[in-house]
Amino acid sequence: MARRDPYEVLGVARDAEPGAIKKAYRKLARQLHPDVNPGDAVAEERFKQVSEAYAVLSDEDKRKNYDEFGEVSLEGGFDPEAARRARDAFGARFGGASGGPGPGGFENFFGGGPNHGREEIHFEGDLEDLIARMMGRSQPSGPRRGADLEAELELDLAEAALGCERRLTLA
């Protein structure tokens, strides 16, 4: 199950003070606690979500990282300094907002913010070109692959089901 936005889970604004976050957590925790709702799997799951959300928002560093990088910051082993270096390198290589995550910053690109990770990046070229640009080369090494060709070929049902050989001449 995907994590939900901790602000949404606790029902607090993104600029909420620590006291407001704690108050919202305590209210929800009392309502959803397994001792109050024995055998209620839905309440138990919500209680876990509320506890996880509070663990993020009550810790100043975790909250700051979540606000900056979104959900990816909650993964084990997340290194905010490495993420900042990657963001800066990405922005430098691809022209900042025009090729990067755009308004709202890196958090929108990785799942936080209002677009929930649905930011689009348009890149002309193939994956090899993209990797070459990321590695600092202006042109990929080695020969380039040719453009795709398309042609229509009519087959009857028996040929399609049983297979056949046809000769195509590409000009």
Short mmCIF file of C-alpha atoms in Angstrom, two decimals:
data_model
loop_
_atom_site.label_atom_id
_atom_site.label_comp_id
_atom_site.label_asym_id
_atom_site.label_seq_id
_atom_site.Cartn_x
_atom_site.Cartn_y
_atom_site.Cartn_z
CA MET A 1 0.00 0.00 0.00
CA ALA A 2 1.38 3.40 -0.94
CA ARG A 3 2.04 5.90 1.79
CA ARG A 4 -0.33 8.81 2.08
CA ASP A 5 0.72 12.40 2.59
CA PRO A 6 1.33 12.78 6.36
CA TYR A 7 -0.27 16.23 6.39
CA GLU A 8 -3.40 14.76 4.81
CA VAL A 9 -3.43 11.79 7.20
CA LEU A 10 -3.36 14.07 10.25
CA GLY A 11 -5.61 16.69 8.65
CA VAL A 12 -3.19 19.57 9.22
CA ALA A 13 -1.88 22.34 6.97
CA ARG A 14 1.66 22.17 5.59
CA ASP A 15 2.61 25.17 7.70
CA ALA A 16 1.08 23.75 10.90
CA GLU A 17 2.94 24.39 14.13
CA PRO A 18 4.30 21.39 16.09
CA GLY A 19 1.61 21.90 18.75
CA ALA A 20 -1.20 21.65 16.18
CA ILE A 21 0.36 18.50 14.72
CA LYS A 22 0.62 16.90 18.16
CA LYS A 23 -2.99 17.83 19.00
CA ALA A 24 -4.30 16.35 15.73
CA TYR A 25 -2.26 13.18 16.28
CA ARG A 26 -3.50 12.67 19.85
CA LYS A 27 -7.13 13.16 18.81
CA LEU A 28 -6.88 10.63 15.97
CA ALA A 29 -4.80 8.18 18.00
CA ARG A 30 -7.45 8.15 20.76
CA GLN A 31 -10.24 7.56 18.22
CA LEU A 32 -8.43 4.85 16.25
CA HIS A 33 -6.44 3.02 18.94
CA PRO A 34 -6.81 -0.80 18.75
CA ASP A 35 -7.88 -0.94 22.43
CA VAL A 36 -10.82 1.35 21.61
CA ASN A 37 -11.63 -0.55 18.38
CA PRO A 38 -10.86 -4.24 19.06
CA GLY A 39 -11.03 -6.37 15.93
CA ASP A 40 -11.54 -3.39 13.59
CA ALA A 41 -8.93 -3.88 10.86
CA VAL A 42 -9.75 -0.56 9.17
CA ALA A 43 -9.26 1.41 12.40
CA GLU A 44 -6.03 -0.49 13.06
CA GLU A 45 -4.68 0.38 9.60
CA ARG A 46 -5.65 4.04 10.02
CA PHE A 47 -3.98 4.05 13.47
CA LYS A 48 -0.76 2.81 11.83
CA GLN A 49 -1.00 5.53 9.16
CA VAL A 50 -1.59 8.20 11.81
CA SER A 51 1.39 6.96 13.84
CA GLU A 52 3.65 6.93 10.76
CA ALA A 53 2.50 10.41 9.77
CA TYR A 54 3.20 11.74 13.26
CA ALA A 55 6.63 10.09 13.26
CA VAL A 56 7.49 12.12 10.15
CA LEU A 57 5.93 15.44 11.10
CA SER A 58 7.05 15.45 14.74
CA ASP A 59 10.72 14.99 13.79
CA GLU A 60 12.12 18.30 12.53
CA ASP A 61 14.65 16.69 10.14
CA LYS A 62 12.21 14.13 8.72
CA ARG A 63 9.60 16.84 8.20
CA LYS A 64 12.10 19.14 6.48
CA ASN A 65 13.24 16.30 4.18
CA TYR A 66 9.63 15.31 3.42
CA ASP A 67 8.76 18.91 2.58
CA GLU A 68 11.78 19.16 0.27
CA PHE A 69 11.83 15.72 -1.39
CA GLY A 70 8.43 14.15 -0.81
CA GLU A 71 7.75 10.48 -0.20
CA VAL A 72 11.17 9.32 -1.40
CA SER A 73 12.66 10.87 1.76
CA LEU A 74 10.83 8.27 3.86
CA GLU A 75 12.63 5.32 2.29
CA GLY A 76 15.32 3.58 4.32
CA GLY A 77 18.82 4.82 3.61
CA PHE A 78 17.65 8.11 2.09
CA ASP A 79 20.53 10.60 2.00
CA PRO A 80 19.29 14.20 1.70
CA GLU A 81 22.73 15.55 0.81
CA ALA A 82 23.10 13.05 -2.04
CA ALA A 83 19.58 13.93 -3.21
CA ARG A 84 20.44 17.63 -3.19
CA ARG A 85 23.60 16.96 -5.22
CA ALA A 86 21.59 14.88 -7.71
CA ARG A 87 18.94 17.60 -7.95
CA ASP A 88 21.57 20.27 -8.53
CA ALA A 89 23.36 18.15 -11.15
CA PHE A 90 20.06 17.36 -12.88
CA GLY A 91 19.11 21.04 -12.95
CA ALA A 92 22.53 22.04 -14.29
CA ARG A 93 22.48 19.39 -17.02
CA PHE A 94 18.90 19.93 -18.14
CA GLY A 95 18.41 23.65 -17.71
CA GLY A 96 16.71 23.92 -14.33
CA ALA A 97 12.97 24.47 -14.52
CA SER A 98 12.76 24.00 -18.28
CA GLY A 99 14.08 20.44 -18.12
CA GLY A 100 13.79 19.72 -14.43
CA PRO A 101 10.96 19.39 -12.01
CA GLY A 102 9.47 22.81 -12.66
CA PRO A 103 7.61 25.06 -10.23
CA GLY A 104 7.23 23.60 -6.79
CA GLY A 105 10.70 22.11 -6.75
CA PHE A 106 12.10 18.65 -6.49
CA GLU A 107 9.36 17.42 -4.16
CA ASN A 108 6.80 17.54 -7.00
CA PHE A 109 9.10 15.49 -9.21
CA PHE A 110 9.44 12.72 -6.61
CA GLY A 111 5.89 12.41 -5.42
CA GLY A 112 5.32 15.22 -2.95
CA GLY A 113 3.49 18.42 -3.60
CA PRO A 114 0.22 18.96 -5.41
CA ASN A 115 1.05 16.95 -8.55
CA HIS A 116 1.91 13.79 -6.58
CA GLY A 117 4.78 12.79 -8.87
CA ARG A 118 2.96 13.34 -12.14
CA GLU A 119 5.31 16.04 -13.36
CA GLU A 120 6.26 15.47 -17.00
CA ILE A 121 9.68 15.95 -18.49
CA HIS A 122 9.93 16.13 -22.26
CA PHE A 123 13.19 15.03 -23.83
CA GLU A 124 13.96 14.72 -27.51
CA GLY A 125 16.16 11.72 -28.22
CA ASP A 126 16.59 8.23 -26.89
CA LEU A 127 17.74 6.83 -23.57
CA GLU A 128 21.33 6.72 -24.76
CA ASP A 129 21.23 10.49 -25.43
CA LEU A 130 19.72 11.12 -22.00
CA ILE A 131 22.40 9.09 -20.22
CA ALA A 132 25.14 10.74 -22.27
CA ARG A 133 23.87 14.18 -21.26
CA MET A 134 23.68 13.13 -17.62
CA MET A 135 27.28 11.89 -17.78
CA GLY A 136 28.44 15.18 -19.30
CA ARG A 137 28.98 14.02 -22.87
CA SER A 138 27.31 16.06 -25.56
CA GLN A 139 27.09 13.12 -27.96
CA PRO A 140 26.68 9.44 -27.10
CA SER A 141 29.67 7.28 -27.90
CA GLY A 142 29.39 4.68 -30.65
CA PRO A 143 27.10 4.44 -33.68
CA ARG A 144 23.56 5.76 -33.49
CA ARG A 145 20.62 3.51 -34.10
CA GLY A 146 18.61 4.25 -37.22
CA ALA A 147 15.05 5.51 -37.22
CA ASP A 148 12.20 3.01 -36.95
CA LEU A 149 10.48 2.00 -40.18
CA GLU A 150 6.82 1.06 -40.45
CA ALA A 151 5.00 -0.87 -43.16
CA GLU A 152 1.63 -2.55 -43.56
CA LEU A 153 1.44 -6.22 -44.46
CA GLU A 154 -1.84 -7.97 -45.17
CA LEU A 155 -2.21 -11.56 -43.97
CA ASP A 156 -5.19 -13.86 -43.99
CA LEU A 157 -6.22 -15.70 -40.83
CA ALA A 158 -4.47 -18.95 -41.75
CA GLU A 159 -1.17 -17.15 -42.46
CA ALA A 160 -1.39 -15.26 -39.19
CA ALA A 161 -2.29 -18.38 -37.18
CA LEU A 162 0.07 -20.87 -38.82
CA GLY A 163 2.85 -18.52 -39.83
CA CYS A 164 4.27 -17.76 -43.23
CA GLU A 165 7.27 -16.16 -44.89
CA ARG A 166 7.08 -12.90 -46.82
CA ARG A 167 9.88 -10.91 -48.42
CA LEU A 168 9.98 -7.17 -47.79
CA THR A 169 12.17 -4.72 -49.61
CA LEU A 170 13.05 -1.58 -47.70
CA ALA A 171 14.08 1.39 -49.76
#
